[in-house]
């Protein structure tokens, strides 16, 4: 779990589903001094922050940076993800079956955690499955060493220095030794991949042995996740959302997380369940999202969806958590059809979309190969001008439309 890190990169690296292209930049450093001198400054800061000399010695003595960690931090995927490519890799039949079995095996514990923190067991097991494949992949890096490497590197130095300080606090409180503190290359730790700051604020010693152990103790693992979710507004009497069907005349300006309406209002606007039936009658609000645009699935998401996004800001991740939880509970696969011609775009194709949009007078932001909100807004403006469905989704079709319009413009000039 991270709020500020790009967790997607961590996941993609672990699952090895992407063809990665390594884009190495020259290492740059926050300080002109070498690593050992820099580390002396960290030791002084740690002692000044009240961390014991024993912890500073055990964790930071003789520490060396890890070159591989800097490489991983600079890696850029060649392909973007589509909703389907992400979902197919994260919610597999094997994972659903295993999740159901593990939920049954851990039912008494999960029920106790639910009674205390109000998070339904199926969601806790879904997070567990997506974060570490149920505790199987928790990361083999020394967290202190990885965080020191990233804190020394200039790219996100302040963020990782804060993580490093919190990691030292966790060792200092006696929850784990420096040697046993293992995690991802970016410092995500344990069975639910908490970063140190999240651990410090939300990890729980649920079995009461005096240690917050998110690596090896399931009561602590589940209670820590539930405590975090409860703190960010999880509602134990609501689900995450549901797949819906949008009407042909749907106003695409309404499809975003900020536009919240009552279920009754969405029903009046023509939104229906995926099978075409009426939406449920419940006094809650939700937002409509379509992560693959108008040719992909649409979802009506409730407040708990925002809590999942606080855990990890990726919309694809959040839908995967919700969908896996549904599948654990026995619901079926999504109803939306997959289209054979819809493939993931390459980064260079997103760059081309951005460049073409700019050449046509739209403002997609920097041509960086990443389709952020500014690029999506520019796609939408282009679609509107070209009389296309204005869903703002940068697809293969949008790229082809842009090429066509740009070519016409060049001919006209
Ligand atoms: Ca414990």
Short mmCIF file of C-alpha atoms and ligand atoms in Angstrom, two decimals:
data_model
loop_
_atom_site.label_atom_id
_atom_site.label_comp_id
_atom_site.label_asym_id
_atom_site.label_seq_id
_atom_site.Cartn_x
_atom_site.Cartn_y
_atom_site.Cartn_z
CA UNK A 1 0.00 0.00 0.00
CA UNK A 2 1.18 3.45 -0.73
CA UNK A 3 -0.60 6.65 -1.28
CA UNK A 4 2.17 8.51 -2.97
CA UNK A 5 4.14 5.75 -4.63
CA UNK A 6 3.19 4.37 -7.95
CA UNK A 7 2.15 0.99 -6.65
CA UNK A 8 1.22 -0.08 -10.11
CA UNK A 9 4.90 -0.29 -10.99
CA UNK A 10 5.54 -2.53 -8.00
CA UNK A 11 2.69 -4.79 -8.95
CA UNK A 12 3.63 -4.94 -12.60
CA UNK A 13 7.19 -5.79 -11.72
CA UNK A 14 6.09 -8.59 -9.42
CA UNK A 15 3.61 -10.04 -11.86
CA UNK A 16 5.95 -9.59 -14.81
CA UNK A 17 3.04 -9.10 -17.17
CA UNK A 18 4.45 -6.17 -19.02
CA UNK A 19 7.23 -5.90 -21.48
CA UNK A 20 9.39 -3.43 -19.69
CA UNK A 21 11.78 -1.05 -21.29
CA UNK A 22 14.48 0.26 -19.06
CA UNK A 23 14.89 3.98 -19.25
CA UNK A 24 17.97 4.83 -17.28
CA UNK A 25 18.73 8.37 -16.38
CA UNK A 26 22.02 9.46 -14.95
CA UNK A 27 21.87 9.15 -11.16
CA UNK A 28 21.52 12.49 -9.49
CA UNK A 29 21.89 13.08 -5.79
CA UNK A 30 20.31 15.40 -3.33
CA UNK A 31 23.68 16.08 -1.79
CA UNK A 32 27.03 16.55 -3.38
CA UNK A 33 28.53 14.47 -0.57
CA UNK A 34 28.97 10.72 -0.94
CA UNK A 35 26.63 8.14 0.52
CA UNK A 36 28.55 7.57 3.76
CA UNK A 37 28.61 11.27 4.57
CA UNK A 38 24.93 11.53 3.69
CA UNK A 39 24.20 8.56 5.97
CA UNK A 40 25.95 10.31 8.87
CA UNK A 41 23.39 13.09 8.47
CA UNK A 42 20.55 10.56 8.60
CA UNK A 43 22.02 9.06 11.80
CA UNK A 44 22.18 12.51 13.41
CA UNK A 45 18.57 13.24 12.40
CA UNK A 46 17.41 9.88 13.74
CA UNK A 47 19.06 10.42 17.12
CA UNK A 48 17.65 13.95 17.25
CA UNK A 49 14.19 12.45 16.55
CA UNK A 50 14.52 10.27 19.65
CA UNK A 51 15.50 6.98 17.99
CA UNK A 52 17.91 4.99 20.17
CA UNK A 53 21.62 4.68 19.45
CA UNK A 54 21.20 0.88 19.45
CA UNK A 55 18.59 1.05 16.66
CA UNK A 56 20.64 3.53 14.63
CA UNK A 57 23.69 1.25 14.94
CA UNK A 58 21.84 -1.96 14.10
CA UNK A 59 19.98 -0.48 11.12
CA UNK A 60 22.40 1.98 9.55
CA UNK A 61 25.94 0.75 10.25
CA UNK A 62 27.86 -0.12 7.10
CA UNK A 63 24.79 0.44 4.91
CA UNK A 64 25.33 0.51 1.12
CA UNK A 65 22.88 1.72 -1.55
CA UNK A 66 21.30 -0.88 -3.88
CA UNK A 67 21.84 -0.04 -7.53
CA UNK A 68 18.96 -2.27 -8.63
CA UNK A 69 16.49 -0.25 -6.55
CA UNK A 70 17.36 2.93 -8.44
CA UNK A 71 16.96 1.04 -11.72
CA UNK A 72 13.51 -0.19 -10.68
CA UNK A 73 12.50 3.30 -9.61
CA UNK A 74 13.37 4.62 -13.07
CA UNK A 75 11.74 1.82 -15.04
CA UNK A 76 8.93 2.86 -17.37
CA UNK A 77 6.53 0.31 -18.82
CA UNK A 78 6.46 0.25 -22.62
CA UNK A 79 2.73 -0.46 -22.65
CA UNK A 80 -0.08 1.17 -20.76
CA UNK A 81 -2.67 -1.10 -19.17
CA UNK A 82 -6.21 -1.54 -20.30
CA UNK A 83 -8.87 -2.33 -17.76
CA UNK A 84 -9.10 -5.89 -19.04
CA UNK A 85 -5.38 -6.59 -19.12
CA UNK A 86 -5.11 -5.42 -15.51
CA UNK A 87 -8.17 -7.32 -14.31
CA UNK A 88 -7.21 -10.56 -16.06
CA UNK A 89 -3.88 -10.58 -14.27
CA UNK A 90 -5.16 -9.61 -10.86
CA UNK A 91 -8.49 -11.45 -10.54
CA UNK A 92 -7.77 -14.95 -11.82
CA UNK A 93 -9.83 -18.09 -11.29
CA UNK A 94 -7.04 -19.55 -9.16
CA UNK A 95 -6.91 -16.47 -6.96
CA UNK A 96 -10.70 -16.41 -6.51
CA UNK A 97 -10.77 -20.06 -5.44
CA UNK A 98 -7.85 -19.65 -3.09
CA UNK A 99 -9.40 -16.52 -1.59
CA UNK A 100 -12.65 -18.38 -0.88
CA UNK A 101 -10.76 -21.23 0.80
CA UNK A 102 -8.61 -18.88 2.89
CA UNK A 103 -11.62 -16.85 3.93
CA UNK A 104 -13.32 -20.02 5.18
CA UNK A 105 -10.17 -21.13 7.01
CA UNK A 106 -9.75 -17.76 8.71
CA UNK A 107 -13.43 -17.04 9.26
CA UNK A 108 -13.38 -16.85 13.10
CA UNK A 109 -10.46 -14.38 13.06
CA UNK A 110 -11.95 -12.32 10.21
CA UNK A 111 -15.27 -12.15 12.04
CA UNK A 112 -13.55 -10.82 15.15
CA UNK A 113 -11.73 -8.20 13.08
CA UNK A 114 -15.02 -7.22 11.43
CA UNK A 115 -16.71 -6.90 14.82
CA UNK A 116 -13.93 -4.55 16.00
CA UNK A 117 -13.27 -2.48 12.84
CA UNK A 118 -16.36 -2.96 10.67
CA UNK A 119 -14.71 -4.22 7.48
CA UNK A 120 -16.27 -7.22 5.75
CA UNK A 121 -14.00 -10.30 5.54
CA UNK A 122 -14.30 -10.61 1.75
CA UNK A 123 -12.65 -7.21 1.30
CA UNK A 124 -9.80 -7.95 3.70
CA UNK A 125 -9.08 -11.18 1.83
CA UNK A 126 -9.27 -9.35 -1.52
CA UNK A 127 -6.65 -6.80 -0.41
CA UNK A 128 -4.52 -9.65 0.95
CA UNK A 129 -4.69 -11.48 -2.38
CA UNK A 130 -3.84 -8.46 -4.49
CA UNK A 131 -1.10 -7.08 -2.26
CA UNK A 132 0.96 -10.21 -1.64
CA UNK A 133 -0.92 -13.17 -3.13
CA UNK A 134 -2.07 -14.05 0.40
CA UNK A 135 1.29 -13.49 2.05
CA UNK A 136 3.35 -15.27 -0.59
CA UNK A 137 5.09 -12.27 -2.12
CA UNK A 138 5.99 -9.75 0.54
CA UNK A 139 9.28 -8.63 -1.00
CA UNK A 140 12.85 -9.69 -0.33
CA UNK A 141 14.60 -6.34 -0.07
CA UNK A 142 16.04 -4.94 3.12
CA UNK A 143 13.56 -2.11 3.71
CA UNK A 144 16.14 0.09 5.42
CA UNK A 145 18.63 -0.41 2.61
CA UNK A 146 16.03 0.17 -0.12
CA UNK A 147 14.63 3.29 1.55
CA UNK A 148 18.12 4.69 2.20
CA UNK A 149 18.90 4.17 -1.49
CA UNK A 150 15.77 6.04 -2.57
CA UNK A 151 16.21 8.77 0.05
CA UNK A 152 19.78 9.36 -1.18
CA UNK A 153 18.63 9.50 -4.80
CA UNK A 154 17.26 12.93 -5.69
CA UNK A 155 14.07 11.90 -7.48
CA UNK A 156 11.81 11.54 -4.41
CA UNK A 157 14.31 12.20 -1.64
CA UNK A 158 12.07 13.96 0.88
CA UNK A 159 9.33 11.33 0.68
CA UNK A 160 11.71 8.40 1.14
CA UNK A 161 13.68 10.11 3.90
CA UNK A 162 10.43 10.40 5.87
CA UNK A 163 9.74 6.71 5.18
CA UNK A 164 13.25 5.82 6.35
CA UNK A 165 12.76 7.70 9.61
CA UNK A 166 9.47 5.90 10.24
CA UNK A 167 11.10 2.55 9.42
CA UNK A 168 13.69 3.29 12.12
CA UNK A 169 10.87 4.11 14.56
CA UNK A 170 9.26 0.72 13.85
CA UNK A 171 12.55 -1.05 14.63
CA UNK A 172 12.96 1.12 17.71
CA UNK A 173 9.54 0.16 19.08
CA UNK A 174 10.57 -3.50 18.88
CA UNK A 175 8.04 -4.65 16.30
CA UNK A 176 10.78 -6.11 14.07
CA UNK A 177 14.57 -6.16 13.80
CA UNK A 178 16.41 -4.29 11.07
CA UNK A 179 17.58 -7.61 9.62
CA UNK A 180 14.04 -9.03 9.45
CA UNK A 181 12.45 -5.87 8.06
CA UNK A 182 11.94 -7.06 4.48
CA UNK A 183 9.74 -5.61 1.78
CA UNK A 184 9.45 -4.40 -1.79
CA UNK A 185 12.14 -2.35 -3.49
CA UNK A 186 10.06 0.74 -2.64
CA UNK A 187 9.71 -0.12 1.03
CA UNK A 188 6.22 -1.68 1.09
CA UNK A 189 6.21 -4.22 3.88
CA UNK A 190 4.46 -7.37 4.96
CA UNK A 191 1.38 -9.24 3.82
CA UNK A 192 -0.55 -6.05 3.04
CA UNK A 193 2.42 -4.03 1.82
CA UNK A 194 2.23 -1.10 4.23
CA UNK A 195 4.80 1.62 3.77
CA UNK A 196 6.46 2.67 7.06
CA UNK A 197 4.38 5.84 7.52
CA UNK A 198 1.17 3.84 7.15
CA UNK A 199 2.54 1.23 9.56
CA UNK A 200 3.39 3.86 12.18
CA UNK A 201 -0.09 5.38 12.00
CA UNK A 202 -2.33 2.36 11.47
CA UNK A 203 -0.68 -1.02 12.21
CA UNK A 204 -2.32 -2.87 15.09
CA UNK A 205 -1.11 -5.47 17.61
CA UNK A 206 -4.33 -7.46 17.48
CA UNK A 207 -3.04 -10.64 19.14
CA UNK A 208 -1.64 -8.61 22.04
CA UNK A 209 1.92 -9.97 22.07
CA UNK A 210 3.41 -6.48 22.21
CA UNK A 211 4.57 -6.41 18.57
CA UNK A 212 2.82 -5.08 15.51
CA UNK A 213 3.70 -7.91 13.15
CA UNK A 214 2.35 -7.40 9.62
CA UNK A 215 4.85 -9.90 8.24
CA UNK A 216 3.96 -13.12 10.03
CA UNK A 217 0.93 -12.67 12.27
CA UNK A 218 -2.48 -12.85 10.59
CA UNK A 219 -4.44 -11.21 13.43
CA UNK A 220 -2.11 -8.19 13.13
CA UNK A 221 -2.22 -8.30 9.31
CA UNK A 222 -6.03 -8.23 9.03
CA UNK A 223 -6.60 -5.85 11.94
CA UNK A 224 -4.02 -3.38 10.58
CA UNK A 225 -5.72 -3.32 7.18
CA UNK A 226 -9.16 -2.97 8.75
CA UNK A 227 -7.94 -0.24 11.10
CA UNK A 228 -6.59 1.73 8.14
CA UNK A 229 -9.81 1.30 6.14
CA UNK A 230 -11.96 2.24 9.13
CA UNK A 231 -9.87 5.37 9.64
CA UNK A 232 -10.37 6.48 6.02
CA UNK A 233 -14.14 6.11 6.18
CA UNK A 234 -14.99 2.50 5.34
CA UNK A 235 -18.67 1.65 5.79
CA UNK A 236 -19.20 -1.91 6.95
CA UNK A 237 -22.85 -1.88 5.87
CA UNK A 238 -22.10 -0.91 2.27
CA UNK A 239 -20.34 -2.57 -0.62
CA UNK A 240 -17.82 -0.94 -3.00
CA UNK A 241 -20.02 -0.44 -6.05
CA UNK A 242 -21.44 -2.46 -8.93
CA UNK A 243 -21.15 -2.85 -12.66
CA UNK A 244 -23.80 -0.85 -14.50
CA UNK A 245 -25.09 -0.28 -18.02
CA UNK A 246 -25.18 3.31 -19.29
CA UNK A 247 -27.87 4.61 -21.64
CA UNK A 248 -26.92 5.44 -25.24
CA UNK A 249 -27.57 9.14 -24.64
CA UNK A 250 -25.49 9.24 -21.45
CA UNK A 251 -23.95 12.61 -20.60
CA UNK A 252 -20.22 11.79 -20.37
CA UNK A 253 -19.55 14.88 -18.30
CA UNK A 254 -21.17 12.96 -15.45
CA UNK A 255 -18.74 10.03 -15.61
CA UNK A 256 -16.14 10.94 -13.00
CA UNK A 257 -15.50 10.35 -9.32
CA UNK A 258 -16.44 13.93 -8.38
CA UNK A 259 -20.00 13.77 -9.69
CA UNK A 260 -21.93 12.02 -6.93
CA UNK A 261 -25.65 11.46 -7.14
CA UNK A 262 -28.21 9.38 -5.29
CA UNK A 263 -28.94 5.96 -6.71
CA UNK A 264 -32.46 7.21 -7.48
CA UNK A 265 -31.00 10.07 -9.57
CA UNK A 266 -28.78 7.68 -11.52
CA UNK A 267 -31.83 5.48 -12.12
CA UNK A 268 -33.70 8.51 -13.50
CA UNK A 269 -30.74 9.24 -15.79
CA UNK A 270 -31.10 5.79 -17.33
CA UNK A 271 -28.31 3.96 -15.51
CA UNK A 272 -29.20 0.30 -14.93
CA UNK A 273 -27.66 -2.84 -13.47
CA UNK A 274 -25.34 -4.71 -15.84
CA UNK A 275 -28.17 -7.17 -16.60
CA UNK A 276 -30.51 -4.29 -17.48
CA UNK A 277 -32.50 -4.41 -14.25
CA UNK A 278 -33.34 -1.42 -12.06
CA UNK A 279 -30.72 -0.10 -9.65
CA UNK A 280 -31.25 -1.10 -6.00
CA UNK A 281 -33.30 1.15 -3.75
CA UNK A 282 -30.85 2.44 -1.16
CA UNK A 283 -30.31 5.85 0.35
CA UNK A 284 -26.67 6.24 -0.67
CA UNK A 285 -24.80 8.27 -3.27
CA UNK A 286 -22.41 7.06 -5.90
CA UNK A 287 -20.32 8.09 -8.90
CA UNK A 288 -20.26 6.57 -12.38
CA UNK A 289 -16.88 5.62 -13.85
CA UNK A 290 -15.91 3.97 -17.12
CA UNK A 291 -12.21 3.03 -16.87
CA UNK A 292 -12.04 1.98 -20.55
CA UNK A 293 -14.34 4.60 -21.98
CA UNK A 294 -17.70 4.01 -23.62
CA UNK A 295 -16.67 0.69 -25.17
CA UNK A 296 -15.70 -0.86 -21.85
CA UNK A 297 -17.46 -1.69 -18.57
CA UNK A 298 -19.04 1.03 -16.42
CA UNK A 299 -19.41 1.05 -12.65
CA UNK A 300 -21.49 2.86 -10.08
CA UNK A 301 -19.13 3.24 -7.10
CA UNK A 302 -19.99 4.14 -3.50
CA UNK A 303 -18.08 5.67 -0.60
CA UNK A 304 -16.01 2.55 0.08
CA UNK A 305 -14.49 2.92 -3.37
CA UNK A 306 -12.88 6.16 -2.16
CA UNK A 307 -11.47 4.30 0.84
CA UNK A 308 -9.87 1.77 -1.53
CA UNK A 309 -8.42 4.67 -3.52
CA UNK A 310 -6.90 6.05 -0.33
CA UNK A 311 -5.09 2.72 -0.01
CA UNK A 312 -3.92 2.87 -3.62
CA UNK A 313 -4.86 5.69 -5.97
CA UNK A 314 -5.21 3.44 -9.04
CA UNK A 315 -8.80 3.12 -10.29
CA UNK A 316 -7.95 -0.23 -11.89
CA UNK A 317 -6.64 -1.49 -8.55
CA UNK A 318 -9.74 -0.28 -6.74
CA UNK A 319 -12.12 -2.00 -9.17
CA UNK A 320 -10.01 -5.17 -8.94
CA UNK A 321 -10.33 -5.18 -5.13
CA UNK A 322 -14.09 -4.71 -5.38
CA UNK A 323 -14.54 -7.27 -8.10
CA UNK A 324 -12.39 -9.87 -6.32
CA UNK A 325 -14.43 -9.31 -3.15
CA UNK A 326 -17.61 -9.87 -5.20
CA UNK A 327 -16.23 -13.05 -6.72
CA UNK A 328 -15.23 -14.33 -3.27
CA UNK A 329 -18.84 -13.77 -2.24
CA UNK A 330 -20.03 -15.87 -5.19
CA UNK A 331 -21.01 -13.19 -7.70
CA UNK A 332 -20.19 -13.84 -11.35
CA UNK A 333 -17.79 -12.29 -13.85
CA UNK A 334 -18.40 -8.83 -15.30
CA UNK A 335 -21.11 -8.59 -17.95
CA UNK A 336 -19.42 -6.14 -20.33
CA UNK A 337 -18.15 -7.63 -23.57
CA UNK A 338 -14.50 -7.51 -24.52
CA UNK A 339 -13.69 -6.01 -27.89
CA UNK A 340 -11.09 -7.75 -30.02
CA UNK A 341 -9.71 -4.51 -31.46
CA UNK A 342 -9.08 -2.90 -28.07
CA UNK A 343 -5.44 -3.32 -27.15
CA UNK A 344 -3.15 -1.55 -24.69
CA UNK A 345 -1.50 1.54 -26.13
CA UNK A 346 2.27 1.89 -26.12
CA UNK A 347 3.77 4.84 -24.34
CA UNK A 348 4.94 6.16 -27.69
CA UNK A 349 1.35 6.02 -28.94
CA UNK A 350 0.12 8.04 -25.96
CA UNK A 351 2.90 10.51 -26.74
CA UNK A 352 1.66 10.66 -30.32
CA UNK A 353 -1.89 11.30 -29.08
CA UNK A 354 -0.55 14.14 -26.93
CA UNK A 355 1.51 15.60 -29.76
CA UNK A 356 -1.41 15.41 -32.22
CA UNK A 357 -3.78 16.99 -29.71
CA UNK A 358 -1.35 19.88 -29.20
CA UNK A 359 -0.93 20.31 -32.98
CA UNK A 360 -4.71 20.61 -33.29
CA UNK A 361 -4.84 23.34 -30.65
CA UNK A 362 -5.83 21.27 -27.59
CA UNK A 363 -3.89 21.31 -24.32
CA UNK A 364 -2.95 17.75 -23.26
CA UNK A 365 -0.01 18.88 -21.09
CA UNK A 366 3.51 17.62 -21.59
CA UNK A 367 3.90 14.81 -24.15
CA UNK A 368 5.17 12.33 -21.56
CA UNK A 369 3.42 9.14 -22.69
CA UNK A 370 1.16 9.12 -19.62
CA UNK A 371 -2.54 9.82 -20.02
CA UNK A 372 -3.26 11.92 -16.95
CA UNK A 373 -6.34 14.01 -16.30
CA UNK A 374 -5.16 16.90 -18.50
CA UNK A 375 -4.63 14.57 -21.46
CA UNK A 376 -8.02 12.96 -20.87
CA UNK A 377 -9.68 16.39 -20.82
CA UNK A 378 -7.98 17.26 -24.12
CA UNK A 379 -9.11 13.94 -25.66
CA UNK A 380 -12.64 14.77 -24.56
CA UNK A 381 -12.49 18.24 -26.11
CA UNK A 382 -11.24 16.72 -29.36
CA UNK A 383 -13.96 14.04 -29.35
CA UNK A 384 -16.61 16.68 -28.80
CA UNK A 385 -15.33 18.81 -31.68
CA UNK A 386 -15.12 15.74 -33.96
CA UNK A 387 -18.63 14.55 -33.00
CA UNK A 388 -17.35 11.37 -31.31
CA UNK A 389 -18.55 9.95 -27.99
CA UNK A 390 -16.78 12.31 -25.55
CA UNK A 391 -15.57 9.77 -22.98
CA UNK A 392 -12.02 11.17 -22.71
CA UNK A 393 -10.51 7.70 -23.04
CA UNK A 394 -7.31 7.59 -25.11
CA UNK A 395 -7.87 4.45 -27.21
CA UNK A 396 -6.51 3.07 -30.46
CA UNK A 397 -9.62 4.53 -32.14
CA UNK A 398 -8.85 7.99 -30.74
CA UNK A 399 -5.29 7.78 -32.06
CA UNK A 400 -6.59 6.85 -35.51
CA UNK A 401 -9.19 9.64 -35.43
CA UNK A 402 -6.51 12.15 -34.44
CA UNK A 403 -4.21 11.02 -37.25
CA UNK A 404 -7.05 11.36 -39.75
CA UNK A 405 -8.09 14.84 -38.57
CA UNK A 406 -4.47 16.03 -38.44
CA UNK A 407 -3.87 14.75 -41.97
CA UNK A 408 -7.01 16.53 -43.23
CA UNK A 409 -5.87 19.72 -41.60
CA UNK A 410 -2.41 19.41 -43.19
CA UNK A 411 -4.04 18.89 -46.63
CA UNK A 412 -6.35 21.85 -46.13
CA UNK A 413 -3.39 24.05 -45.33
CA1 LIG B 1 1.13 -8.80 17.59
#
